[in-house]
mmCIF file of C-alpha atoms in Angstrom:
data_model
loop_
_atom_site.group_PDB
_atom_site.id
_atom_site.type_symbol
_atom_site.label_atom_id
_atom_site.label_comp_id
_atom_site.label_asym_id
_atom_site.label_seq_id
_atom_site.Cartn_x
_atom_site.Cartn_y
_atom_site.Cartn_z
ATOM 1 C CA UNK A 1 5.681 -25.071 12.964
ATOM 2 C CA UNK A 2 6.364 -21.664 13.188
ATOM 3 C CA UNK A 3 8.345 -20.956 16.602
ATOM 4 C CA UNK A 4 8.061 -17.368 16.291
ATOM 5 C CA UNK A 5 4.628 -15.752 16.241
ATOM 6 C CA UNK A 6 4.607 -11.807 15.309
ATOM 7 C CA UNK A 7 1.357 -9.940 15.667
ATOM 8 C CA UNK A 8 -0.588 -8.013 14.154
ATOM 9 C CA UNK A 9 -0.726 -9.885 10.563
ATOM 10 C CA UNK A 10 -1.501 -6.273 8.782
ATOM 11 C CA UNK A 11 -1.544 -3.005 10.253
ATOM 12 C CA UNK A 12 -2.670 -0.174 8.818
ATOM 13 C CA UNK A 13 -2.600 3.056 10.734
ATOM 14 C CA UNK A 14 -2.512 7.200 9.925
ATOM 15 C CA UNK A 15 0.408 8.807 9.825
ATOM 16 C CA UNK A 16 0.947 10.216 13.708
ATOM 17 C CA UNK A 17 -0.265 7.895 15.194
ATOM 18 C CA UNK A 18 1.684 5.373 17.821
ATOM 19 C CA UNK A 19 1.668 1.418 17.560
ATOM 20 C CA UNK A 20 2.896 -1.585 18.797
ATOM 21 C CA UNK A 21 3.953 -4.886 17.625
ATOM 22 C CA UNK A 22 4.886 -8.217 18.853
ATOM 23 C CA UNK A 23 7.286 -10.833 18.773
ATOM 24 C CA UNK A 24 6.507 -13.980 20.902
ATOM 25 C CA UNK A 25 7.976 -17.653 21.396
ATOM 26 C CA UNK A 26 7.741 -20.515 23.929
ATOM 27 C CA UNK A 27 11.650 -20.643 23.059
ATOM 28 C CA UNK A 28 14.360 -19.077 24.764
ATOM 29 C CA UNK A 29 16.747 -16.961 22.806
ATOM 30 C CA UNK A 30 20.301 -15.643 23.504
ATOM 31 C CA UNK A 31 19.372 -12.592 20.826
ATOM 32 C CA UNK A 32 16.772 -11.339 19.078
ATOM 33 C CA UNK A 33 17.173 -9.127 15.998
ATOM 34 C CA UNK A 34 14.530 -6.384 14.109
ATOM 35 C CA UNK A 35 14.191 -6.193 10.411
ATOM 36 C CA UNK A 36 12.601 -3.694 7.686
ATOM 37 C CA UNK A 37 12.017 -5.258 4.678
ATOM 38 C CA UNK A 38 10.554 -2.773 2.127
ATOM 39 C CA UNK A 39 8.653 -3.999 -0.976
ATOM 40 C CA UNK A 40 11.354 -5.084 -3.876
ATOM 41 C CA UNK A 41 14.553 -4.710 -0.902
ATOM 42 C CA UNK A 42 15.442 -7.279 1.500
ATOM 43 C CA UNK A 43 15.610 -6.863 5.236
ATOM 44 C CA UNK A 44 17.690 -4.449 6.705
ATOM 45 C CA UNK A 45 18.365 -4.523 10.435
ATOM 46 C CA UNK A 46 16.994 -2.429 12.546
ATOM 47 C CA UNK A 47 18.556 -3.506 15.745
ATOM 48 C CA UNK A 48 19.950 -6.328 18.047
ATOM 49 C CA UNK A 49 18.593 -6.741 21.910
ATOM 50 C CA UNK A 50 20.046 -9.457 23.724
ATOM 51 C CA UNK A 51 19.994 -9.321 27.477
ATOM 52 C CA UNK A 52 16.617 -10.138 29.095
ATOM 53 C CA UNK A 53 14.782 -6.833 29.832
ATOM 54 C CA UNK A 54 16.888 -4.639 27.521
ATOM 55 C CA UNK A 55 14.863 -1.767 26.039
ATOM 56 C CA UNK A 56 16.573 0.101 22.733
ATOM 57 C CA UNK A 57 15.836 3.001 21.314
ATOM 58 C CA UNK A 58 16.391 3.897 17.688
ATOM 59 C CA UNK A 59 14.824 7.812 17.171
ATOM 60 C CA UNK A 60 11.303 7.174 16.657
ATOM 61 C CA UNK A 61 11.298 3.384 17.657
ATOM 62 C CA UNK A 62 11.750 1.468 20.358
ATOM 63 C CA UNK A 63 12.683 -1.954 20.919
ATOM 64 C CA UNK A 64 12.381 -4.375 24.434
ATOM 65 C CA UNK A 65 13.320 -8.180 25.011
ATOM 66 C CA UNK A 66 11.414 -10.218 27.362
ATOM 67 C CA UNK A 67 12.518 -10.984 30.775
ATOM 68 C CA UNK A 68 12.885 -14.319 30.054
ATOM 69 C CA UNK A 69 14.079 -13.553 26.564
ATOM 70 C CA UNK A 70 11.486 -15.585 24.569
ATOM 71 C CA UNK A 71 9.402 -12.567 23.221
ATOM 72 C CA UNK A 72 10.139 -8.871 21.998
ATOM 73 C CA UNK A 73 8.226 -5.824 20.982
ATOM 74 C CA UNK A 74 8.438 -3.138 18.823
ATOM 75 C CA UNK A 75 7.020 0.275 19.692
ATOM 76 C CA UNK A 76 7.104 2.870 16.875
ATOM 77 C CA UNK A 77 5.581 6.763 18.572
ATOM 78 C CA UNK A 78 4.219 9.359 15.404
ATOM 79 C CA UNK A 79 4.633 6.853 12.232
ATOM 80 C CA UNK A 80 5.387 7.806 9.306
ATOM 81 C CA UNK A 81 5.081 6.913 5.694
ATOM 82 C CA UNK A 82 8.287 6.230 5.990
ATOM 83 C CA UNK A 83 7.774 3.982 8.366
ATOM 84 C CA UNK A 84 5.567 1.212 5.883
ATOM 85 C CA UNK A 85 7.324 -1.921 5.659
ATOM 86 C CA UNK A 86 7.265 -5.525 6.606
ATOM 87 C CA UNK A 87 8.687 -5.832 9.891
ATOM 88 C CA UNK A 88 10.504 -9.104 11.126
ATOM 89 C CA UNK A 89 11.676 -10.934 14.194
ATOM 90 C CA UNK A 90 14.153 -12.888 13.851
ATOM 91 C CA UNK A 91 15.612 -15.019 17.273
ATOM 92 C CA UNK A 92 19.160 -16.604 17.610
ATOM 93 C CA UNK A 93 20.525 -19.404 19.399
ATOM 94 C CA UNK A 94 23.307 -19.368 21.140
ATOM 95 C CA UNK A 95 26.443 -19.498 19.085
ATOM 96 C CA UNK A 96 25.010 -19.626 16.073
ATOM 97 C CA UNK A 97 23.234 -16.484 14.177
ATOM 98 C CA UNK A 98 22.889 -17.970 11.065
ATOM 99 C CA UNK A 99 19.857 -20.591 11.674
ATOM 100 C CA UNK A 100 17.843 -18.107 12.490
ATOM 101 C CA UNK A 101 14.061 -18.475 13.494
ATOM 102 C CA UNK A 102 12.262 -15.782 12.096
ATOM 103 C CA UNK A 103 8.712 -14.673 12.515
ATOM 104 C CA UNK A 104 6.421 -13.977 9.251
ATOM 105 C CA UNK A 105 6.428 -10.518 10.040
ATOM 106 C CA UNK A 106 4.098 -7.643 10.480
ATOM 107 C CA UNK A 107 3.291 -5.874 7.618
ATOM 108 C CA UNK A 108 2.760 -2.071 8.104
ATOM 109 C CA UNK A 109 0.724 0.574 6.252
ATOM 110 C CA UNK A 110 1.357 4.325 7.291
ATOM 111 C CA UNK A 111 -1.150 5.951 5.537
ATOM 112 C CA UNK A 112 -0.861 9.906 4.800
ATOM 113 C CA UNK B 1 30.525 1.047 -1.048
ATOM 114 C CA UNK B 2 28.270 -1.025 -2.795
ATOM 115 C CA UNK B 3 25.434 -3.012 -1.459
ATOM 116 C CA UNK B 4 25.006 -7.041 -2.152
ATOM 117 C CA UNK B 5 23.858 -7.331 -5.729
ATOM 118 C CA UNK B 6 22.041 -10.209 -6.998
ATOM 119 C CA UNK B 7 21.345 -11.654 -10.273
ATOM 120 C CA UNK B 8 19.177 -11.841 -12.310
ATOM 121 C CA UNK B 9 15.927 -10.156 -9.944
ATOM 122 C CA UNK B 10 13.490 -12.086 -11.542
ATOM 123 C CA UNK B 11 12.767 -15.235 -13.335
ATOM 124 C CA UNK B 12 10.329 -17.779 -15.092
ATOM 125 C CA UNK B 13 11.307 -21.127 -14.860
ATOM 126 C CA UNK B 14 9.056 -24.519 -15.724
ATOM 127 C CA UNK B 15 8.788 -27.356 -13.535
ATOM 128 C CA UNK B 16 11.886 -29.842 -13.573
ATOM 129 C CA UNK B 17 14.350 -27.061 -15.393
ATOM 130 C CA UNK B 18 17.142 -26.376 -13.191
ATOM 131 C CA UNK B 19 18.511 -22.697 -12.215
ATOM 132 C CA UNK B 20 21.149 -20.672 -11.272
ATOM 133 C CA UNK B 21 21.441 -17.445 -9.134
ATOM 134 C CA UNK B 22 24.453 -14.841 -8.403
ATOM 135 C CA UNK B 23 25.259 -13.199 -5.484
ATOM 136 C CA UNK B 24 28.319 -10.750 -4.898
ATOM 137 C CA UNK B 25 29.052 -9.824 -1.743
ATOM 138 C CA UNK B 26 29.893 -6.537 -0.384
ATOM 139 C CA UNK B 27 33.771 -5.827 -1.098
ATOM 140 C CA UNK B 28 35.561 -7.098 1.751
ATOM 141 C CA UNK B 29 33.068 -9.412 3.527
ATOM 142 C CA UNK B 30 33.863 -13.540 3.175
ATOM 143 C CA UNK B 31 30.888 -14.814 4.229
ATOM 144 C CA UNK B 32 27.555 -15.178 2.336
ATOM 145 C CA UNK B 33 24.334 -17.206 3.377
ATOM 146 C CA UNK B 34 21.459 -17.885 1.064
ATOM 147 C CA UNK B 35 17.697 -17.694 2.177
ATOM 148 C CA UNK B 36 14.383 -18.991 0.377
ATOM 149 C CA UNK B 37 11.777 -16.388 1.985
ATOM 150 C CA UNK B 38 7.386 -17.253 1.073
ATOM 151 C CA UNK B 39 4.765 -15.601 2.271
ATOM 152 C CA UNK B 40 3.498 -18.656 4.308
ATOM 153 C CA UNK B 41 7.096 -20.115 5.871
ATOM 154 C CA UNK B 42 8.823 -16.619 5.922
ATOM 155 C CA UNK B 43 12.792 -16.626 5.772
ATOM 156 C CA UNK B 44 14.487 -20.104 5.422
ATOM 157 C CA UNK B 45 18.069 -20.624 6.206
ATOM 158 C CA UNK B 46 19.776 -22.681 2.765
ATOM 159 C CA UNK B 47 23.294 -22.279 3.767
ATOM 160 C CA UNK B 48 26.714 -20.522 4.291
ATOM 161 C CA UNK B 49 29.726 -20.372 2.794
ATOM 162 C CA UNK B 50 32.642 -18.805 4.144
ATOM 163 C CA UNK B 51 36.235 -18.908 2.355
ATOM 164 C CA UNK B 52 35.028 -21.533 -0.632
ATOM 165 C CA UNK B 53 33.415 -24.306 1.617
ATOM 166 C CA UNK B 54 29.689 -24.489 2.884
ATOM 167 C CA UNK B 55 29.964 -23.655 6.644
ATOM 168 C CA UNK B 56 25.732 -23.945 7.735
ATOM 169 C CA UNK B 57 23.291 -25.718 6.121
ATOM 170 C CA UNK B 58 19.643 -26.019 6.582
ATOM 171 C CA UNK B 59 16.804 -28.281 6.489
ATOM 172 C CA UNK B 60 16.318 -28.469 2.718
ATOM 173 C CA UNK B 61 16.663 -31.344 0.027
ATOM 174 C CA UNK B 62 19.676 -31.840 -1.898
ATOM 175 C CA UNK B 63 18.384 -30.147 -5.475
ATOM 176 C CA UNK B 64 19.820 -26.956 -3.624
ATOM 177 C CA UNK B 65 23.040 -26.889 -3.508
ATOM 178 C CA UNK B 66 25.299 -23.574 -3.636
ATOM 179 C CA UNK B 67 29.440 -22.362 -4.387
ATOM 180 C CA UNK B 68 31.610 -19.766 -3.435
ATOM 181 C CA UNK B 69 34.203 -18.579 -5.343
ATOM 182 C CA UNK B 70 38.015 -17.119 -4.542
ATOM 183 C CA UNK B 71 36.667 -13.566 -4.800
ATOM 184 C CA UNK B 72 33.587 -14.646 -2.142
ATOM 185 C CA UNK B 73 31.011 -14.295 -4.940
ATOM 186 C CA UNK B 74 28.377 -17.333 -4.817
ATOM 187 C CA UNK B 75 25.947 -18.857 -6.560
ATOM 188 C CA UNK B 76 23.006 -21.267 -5.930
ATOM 189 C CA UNK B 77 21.756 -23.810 -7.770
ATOM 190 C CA UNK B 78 18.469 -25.484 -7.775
ATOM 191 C CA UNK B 79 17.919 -28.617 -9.788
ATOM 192 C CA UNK B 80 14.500 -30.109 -11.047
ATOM 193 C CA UNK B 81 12.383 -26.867 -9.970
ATOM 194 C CA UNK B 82 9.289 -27.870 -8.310
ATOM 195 C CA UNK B 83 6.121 -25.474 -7.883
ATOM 196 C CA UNK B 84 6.862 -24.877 -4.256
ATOM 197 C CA UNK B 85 10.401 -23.530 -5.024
ATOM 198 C CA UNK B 86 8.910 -20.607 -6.270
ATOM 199 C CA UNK B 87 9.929 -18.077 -4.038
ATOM 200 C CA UNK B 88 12.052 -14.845 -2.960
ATOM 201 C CA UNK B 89 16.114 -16.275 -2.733
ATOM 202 C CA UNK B 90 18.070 -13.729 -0.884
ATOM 203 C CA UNK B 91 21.424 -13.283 -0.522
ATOM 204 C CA UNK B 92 23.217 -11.754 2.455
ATOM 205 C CA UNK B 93 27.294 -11.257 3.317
ATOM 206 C CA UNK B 94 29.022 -10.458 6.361
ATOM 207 C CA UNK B 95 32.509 -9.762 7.334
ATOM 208 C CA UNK B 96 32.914 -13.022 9.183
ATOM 209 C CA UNK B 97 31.556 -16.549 9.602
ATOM 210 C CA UNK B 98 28.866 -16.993 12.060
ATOM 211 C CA UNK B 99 27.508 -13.790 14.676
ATOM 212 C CA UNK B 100 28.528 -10.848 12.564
ATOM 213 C CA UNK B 101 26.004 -8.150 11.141
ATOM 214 C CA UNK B 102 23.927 -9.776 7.593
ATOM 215 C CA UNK B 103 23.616 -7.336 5.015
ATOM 216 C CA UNK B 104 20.903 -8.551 2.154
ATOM 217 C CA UNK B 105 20.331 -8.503 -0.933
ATOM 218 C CA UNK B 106 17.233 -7.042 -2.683
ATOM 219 C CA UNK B 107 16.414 -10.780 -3.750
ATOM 220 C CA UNK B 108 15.872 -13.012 -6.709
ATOM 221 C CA UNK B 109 11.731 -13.004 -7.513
ATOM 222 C CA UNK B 110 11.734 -17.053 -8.539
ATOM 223 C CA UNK B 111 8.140 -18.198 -10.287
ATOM 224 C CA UNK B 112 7.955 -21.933 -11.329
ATOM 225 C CA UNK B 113 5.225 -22.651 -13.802
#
């Protein structure tokens, strides 16, 4: 059972353009982390939110945790090519950020 | 400084063979946790080991099994390679045991024929 559902599957957009993806759960989670993973690499975190509400912004991208902290979103204005990549969701329970439950990702296509 | 290397990237293994992957951590950081990452389960937590002794362990059988050494490198073991084992195993080290920042490895690309 997969307790952390990212959408889209596959995106595949121009380069300029804005887009959004999502993290969702029926669990609670005392974090919730961002990942890039690029094709041969693995993930590399993007960034950490972890009070309900909290919005992050990192340049270009821009993260937000639920309310009730069981789903997240990723918000990414004027991709780039840079930007391609598998991106991942990965949520923590308290005390413990090594069992994480981690989404199967969203895997982006900025296209020139 | 340099990333977390892992070794070798890729291999070809047949069904029941056993295998054995490197990891080496980024100088200075203790811990290092192992993940088995397919396209249909995504990232799986193996385990982690933090100053020689396994610390976190997850839901998988006993044919994986994993080491550290005194200079934090690790390696991972997986005995009588089934099908489903192939997979991506990643690597990742932190300073510390437990909440700190994971930095991964680019992977080992496992196929079992």
């Amino acid at each position: 059972t997969q307790l952390l559902e990212q959408s889209p599957q596959f995106l595949s957009i121009q380069e300029g353009e804005n887009l959004t993806v999502y993290c969702n759960s029926s669990s609670v989670f005392s974090s919730l982390q961002w990942y890039r993973q690029e094709p041969g690499e693995g993930p590399v975190l993007l960034v950490t939110v972890v009070t309900g509400g909290e919005v992050k912004k990192l340049k270009r991208l821009t993260f937000q945790f639920g309310d009730a902290r069981k789903d997240s979103s990723l918000h990414i204005t004027a991709a780039q090519t840079g930007d391609t990549g598998l991106y991942l969701c990965a949520g923590a329970y308290a005390g413990n950020n090594r069992k994480l439950i981690w989404g199967l990702g969203t895997s982006l296509a900025v296209n020139p | 400084k340099a990333g977390v290397t892992q070794t070798p990237r890729y291999l070809i293994k047949t069904r029941g063979q056993q295998v054995t992957l490197s990891c080496s951590p980024i100088s200075g950081h203790r811990s290092v946790s192992w993940y088995q990452q397919t396209p249909g389960q995504g990232l799986q937590f193996l385990f982690e080991y933090f100053s020689e002794t396994q610390r976190n362990k997850g839901n998988f059988p006993g044919r994986f099994s994993g080491r550290q050494f005194s200079n934090s490198r690790s390696e991972m073991n997986v005995s009588t390679l089934e099908l489903g084992d192939s997979a991506l195993y990643l690597c990742a080290s932190s300073l510390e045991l437990g909440t700190d920042t994971q930095y991964f490895g680019p992977g080992t690309r496992l196929t079992v024929l």
